[in-house]
Coordinates of C-alpha atoms in Angstrom, one line a residue:
Chain D
D1477 CA -82.7 187.9 -6.0
I1478 CA -81.1 191.3 -6.7
Q1479 CA -80.7 191.8 -10.5
M1480 CA -77.6 193.7 -11.7
T1481 CA -77.7 195.4 -15.0
Q1482 CA -74.5 196.7 -16.7
S1483 CA -74.3 199.2 -19.5
P1484 CA -73.1 199.1 -22.1
S1485 CA -72.8 195.4 -22.9
S1486 CA -69.8 196.2 -25.0
L1487 CA -67.8 199.2 -26.1
S1488 CA -65.0 200.1 -28.4
A1489 CA -62.3 202.3 -27.2
S1490 CA -58.7 203.3 -27.9
V1491 CA -55.6 203.4 -25.8
G1492 CA -55.7 206.6 -23.7
D1493 CA -59.5 206.9 -23.7
R1494 CA -61.5 207.5 -20.5
V1495 CA -63.9 204.6 -20.1
T1496 CA -67.0 204.5 -17.9
I1497 CA -69.1 201.4 -17.2
T1498 CA -72.3 201.6 -15.2
C1499 CA -74.0 199.0 -13.0
R1500 CA -77.5 199.3 -11.7
A1501 CA -79.0 197.1 -8.9
S1502 CA -82.7 196.3 -8.8
Q1503 CA -82.8 197.3 -5.1
T1504 CA -80.5 199.3 -2.9
I1505 CA -77.3 197.5 -2.0
S1506 CA -75.6 200.3 0.0
S1507 CA -72.0 200.2 -1.0
Y1508 CA -71.8 196.4 -1.4
L1509 CA -70.6 196.5 -5.0
N1510 CA -67.5 194.9 -6.4
W1511 CA -65.9 195.0 -9.8
Y1512 CA -64.0 192.2 -11.6
Q1513 CA -61.9 192.0 -14.7
Q1514 CA -61.7 188.9 -16.8
K1515 CA -59.5 188.3 -19.8
P1516 CA -60.2 185.5 -22.3
G1517 CA -59.4 182.1 -20.9
K1518 CA -58.6 183.4 -17.5
A1519 CA -60.3 183.6 -14.1
P1520 CA -61.9 186.9 -13.0
K1521 CA -59.8 189.2 -11.0
L1522 CA -61.0 191.5 -8.2
L1523 CA -60.4 195.1 -9.1
I1524 CA -62.5 197.2 -6.7
Y1525 CA -64.5 196.2 -3.6
A1526 CA -67.1 198.0 -1.6
T1527 CA -67.8 200.5 -4.4
S1528 CA -64.5 202.4 -4.4
N1529 CA -61.7 200.5 -2.7
L1530 CA -58.9 199.4 -5.0
Q1531 CA -57.7 195.9 -4.5
S1532 CA -54.0 195.6 -3.8
G1533 CA -51.9 195.8 -6.9
V1534 CA -54.6 197.3 -9.1
P1535 CA -53.5 200.4 -11.0
S1536 CA -54.8 203.7 -9.8
R1537 CA -56.3 204.5 -13.3
F1538 CA -59.2 202.3 -12.1
S1539 CA -61.8 203.9 -9.8
G1540 CA -65.3 203.2 -8.6
S1541 CA -68.1 205.3 -7.3
G1542 CA -71.8 205.2 -6.5
S1543 CA -74.2 204.1 -3.8
G1544 CA -77.6 202.7 -3.3
T1545 CA -78.5 201.4 -6.8
D1546 CA -76.2 203.1 -9.2
F1547 CA -72.5 202.5 -9.6
T1548 CA -69.7 203.3 -12.0
L1549 CA -66.3 201.9 -12.9
T1550 CA -64.0 204.3 -14.6
I1551 CA -60.7 203.7 -16.3
S1552 CA -59.1 207.1 -16.6
S1553 CA -56.7 206.3 -19.4
L1554 CA -57.2 202.9 -21.1
Q1555 CA -54.1 200.8 -21.5
P1556 CA -53.6 197.8 -23.8
E1557 CA -53.8 195.4 -20.9
D1558 CA -57.2 196.7 -19.9
F1559 CA -59.0 195.2 -22.9
A1560 CA -61.2 192.7 -21.1
T1561 CA -64.7 192.0 -19.8
Y1562 CA -65.7 193.7 -16.7
Y1563 CA -68.4 192.4 -14.2
C1564 CA -70.1 194.1 -11.3
Q1565 CA -71.3 192.0 -8.4
Q1566 CA -73.5 192.8 -5.4
S1567 CA -72.4 191.4 -2.1
S1568 CA -75.3 192.8 -0.1
N1569 CA -77.7 189.9 -0.2
T1570 CA -77.6 186.2 -0.8
P1571 CA -77.4 185.1 -3.6
P1572 CA -74.5 187.3 -4.6
T1573 CA -75.3 188.2 -8.2
F1574 CA -73.3 189.5 -11.1
G1575 CA -74.0 191.8 -13.9
Q1576 CA -74.0 190.4 -17.4
G1577 CA -70.6 191.9 -18.2
T1578 CA -69.2 194.7 -20.3
N1579 CA -66.7 193.8 -23.0
V1580 CA -64.1 196.5 -23.6
E1581 CA -62.5 196.1 -27.0
I1582 CA -60.5 198.0 -29.4
Chain W
Q885 CA -48.5 183.1 -2.5
V886 CA -52.2 182.5 -2.4
Q887 CA -53.2 179.8 -4.8
L888 CA -56.4 177.9 -5.6
V889 CA -56.3 175.0 -8.0
E890 CA -59.4 173.2 -9.2
S891 CA -59.5 169.7 -10.5
G892 CA -62.0 167.0 -11.3
G893 CA -63.7 168.4 -14.4
G894 CA -64.4 166.4 -17.5
L895 CA -67.0 164.9 -19.8
V896 CA -70.0 163.3 -18.1
K897 CA -73.3 162.0 -19.5
P898 CA -76.6 163.7 -18.6
G899 CA -77.8 162.3 -15.2
G900 CA -74.2 161.6 -14.2
S901 CA -72.2 162.8 -11.3
L902 CA -68.9 164.5 -10.8
R903 CA -66.9 165.8 -7.8
L904 CA -64.8 168.9 -8.1
S905 CA -61.9 169.7 -5.8
C906 CA -60.2 172.9 -5.0
A907 CA -56.8 172.8 -3.4
A908 CA -55.8 175.9 -1.4
S909 CA -52.4 177.0 -0.5
G910 CA -50.6 180.2 0.7
F911 CA -53.3 181.0 3.3
T912 CA -55.2 179.3 6.2
L913 CA -58.3 177.9 4.5
S914 CA -60.2 177.6 7.9
D915 CA -60.2 181.4 8.2
Y916 CA -62.4 181.9 5.2
Y917 CA -65.8 181.2 3.7
M918 CA -65.4 179.7 0.2
S919 CA -67.5 179.8 -2.9
W920 CA -68.1 178.0 -6.2
I921 CA -69.0 180.1 -9.3
R922 CA -69.4 178.9 -12.8
Q923 CA -69.3 180.3 -16.3
A924 CA -71.1 178.7 -19.2
P925 CA -69.3 179.0 -22.6
G926 CA -69.5 182.5 -23.8
K927 CA -71.7 183.6 -20.9
G928 CA -71.4 185.5 -17.7
L929 CA -70.6 184.5 -14.1
E930 CA -73.1 182.6 -12.0
W931 CA -72.6 182.1 -8.2
L932 CA -73.5 178.6 -7.2
S933 CA -72.8 178.0 -3.5
Y934 CA -70.8 179.1 -0.5
I935 CA -69.8 177.4 2.7
S936 CA -68.8 178.8 6.1
S937 CA -65.3 178.4 7.5
S938 CA -66.4 175.6 9.8
S939 CA -68.8 174.0 7.4
S940 CA -71.7 174.9 9.6
Y941 CA -73.5 177.0 7.1
T942 CA -74.1 176.5 3.4
K943 CA -76.1 178.3 0.7
Y944 CA -77.0 177.3 -2.8
A945 CA -78.3 178.9 -5.9
D946 CA -81.8 177.7 -6.9
S947 CA -80.4 176.3 -10.1
V948 CA -78.3 173.7 -8.2
K949 CA -80.1 173.3 -4.9
G950 CA -80.8 169.6 -4.2
R951 CA -78.3 168.5 -6.9
F952 CA -75.0 170.0 -5.8
T953 CA -73.3 169.8 -2.4
I954 CA -70.5 171.9 -1.2
S955 CA -68.1 170.7 1.4
R956 CA -64.6 171.3 2.7
D957 CA -61.8 169.6 4.6
N958 CA -59.8 172.3 6.3
A959 CA -57.2 169.8 7.5
K960 CA -56.5 168.9 3.8
N961 CA -56.8 172.6 2.7
S962 CA -59.5 171.5 0.2
L963 CA -62.9 172.6 -1.0
Y964 CA -65.3 170.3 -2.9
L965 CA -68.4 170.4 -5.0
Q966 CA -70.3 167.2 -5.5
M967 CA -72.5 167.5 -8.6
N968 CA -75.3 165.0 -9.2
S969 CA -78.1 164.7 -11.7
L970 CA -76.0 166.7 -14.2
R971 CA -77.8 168.4 -17.1
A972 CA -76.6 169.8 -20.4
E973 CA -77.0 173.3 -19.0
D974 CA -74.5 172.6 -16.2
T975 CA -71.8 172.7 -18.9
A976 CA -69.4 175.4 -17.8
V977 CA -66.1 176.3 -16.3
Y978 CA -66.3 175.9 -12.6
Y979 CA -64.3 178.3 -10.3
C980 CA -63.6 178.1 -6.6
A981 CA -63.1 181.5 -5.0
R982 CA -62.2 182.8 -1.5
G983 CA -65.1 184.7 0.1
E984 CA -68.9 184.6 0.1
L985 CA -70.8 187.9 0.5
S986 CA -67.4 189.4 1.0
P987 CA -65.5 190.3 -2.2
L988 CA -64.2 187.2 -4.0
D989 CA -60.6 188.2 -3.8
Q990 CA -58.9 185.0 -5.0
W991 CA -60.0 182.7 -7.8
G992 CA -58.7 179.4 -9.1
Q993 CA -58.0 178.9 -12.8
G994 CA -61.2 176.9 -13.3
T995 CA -62.0 173.4 -14.4
L996 CA -64.3 172.6 -17.4
V997 CA -67.3 170.4 -16.9
T998 CA -69.0 169.2 -20.1
V999 CA -72.3 167.4 -19.8
S1000 CA -73.1 165.6 -23.1
S1001 CA -74.2 162.2 -24.3

């Protein structure tokens, strides 16, 4: 199975901050990398698919980049509604696997 | 609009069984592979299984292989997860989602399964 490792596991930030979360795959996954946002008590929500494609309705302050094994989610200017846990997921090989999550808190 | 609604969760004793359902609306279920994912309390996301649009192909995580069975009824716009031989470590919120190796672009709200004596 492909292991996905996110860093950091948690971070503290303020409104307006630029936030970067990284995700590393244990083997190359081309661009088959997705990002999800999950708020407490809610289902995950797809933010970005195939490394850098914004899901419909997702604000443009979210962006993704990378290829191969190293990927990044960036929030250009953190908003109050962005405080949540973020997961990366590889969709290159079965089983699809998730990172352990990054909790973005105030 | 697209909606997925899980049901069937609850409290079950170790060794027991439970069948989860996921009702789909707002899209043609038969056009999509579907998946089940779970999240143990305070933990991350774990993919469990997916099923092809025509039910001809299924895959399972090693953690549930031989115990869980995914199925679907496109005529009823429904996805199912039959869970047998349940263990304490199966306690989690179970989500259905649209997709498999494609991005999981729609998720249900989840249903809680608690395995405890």
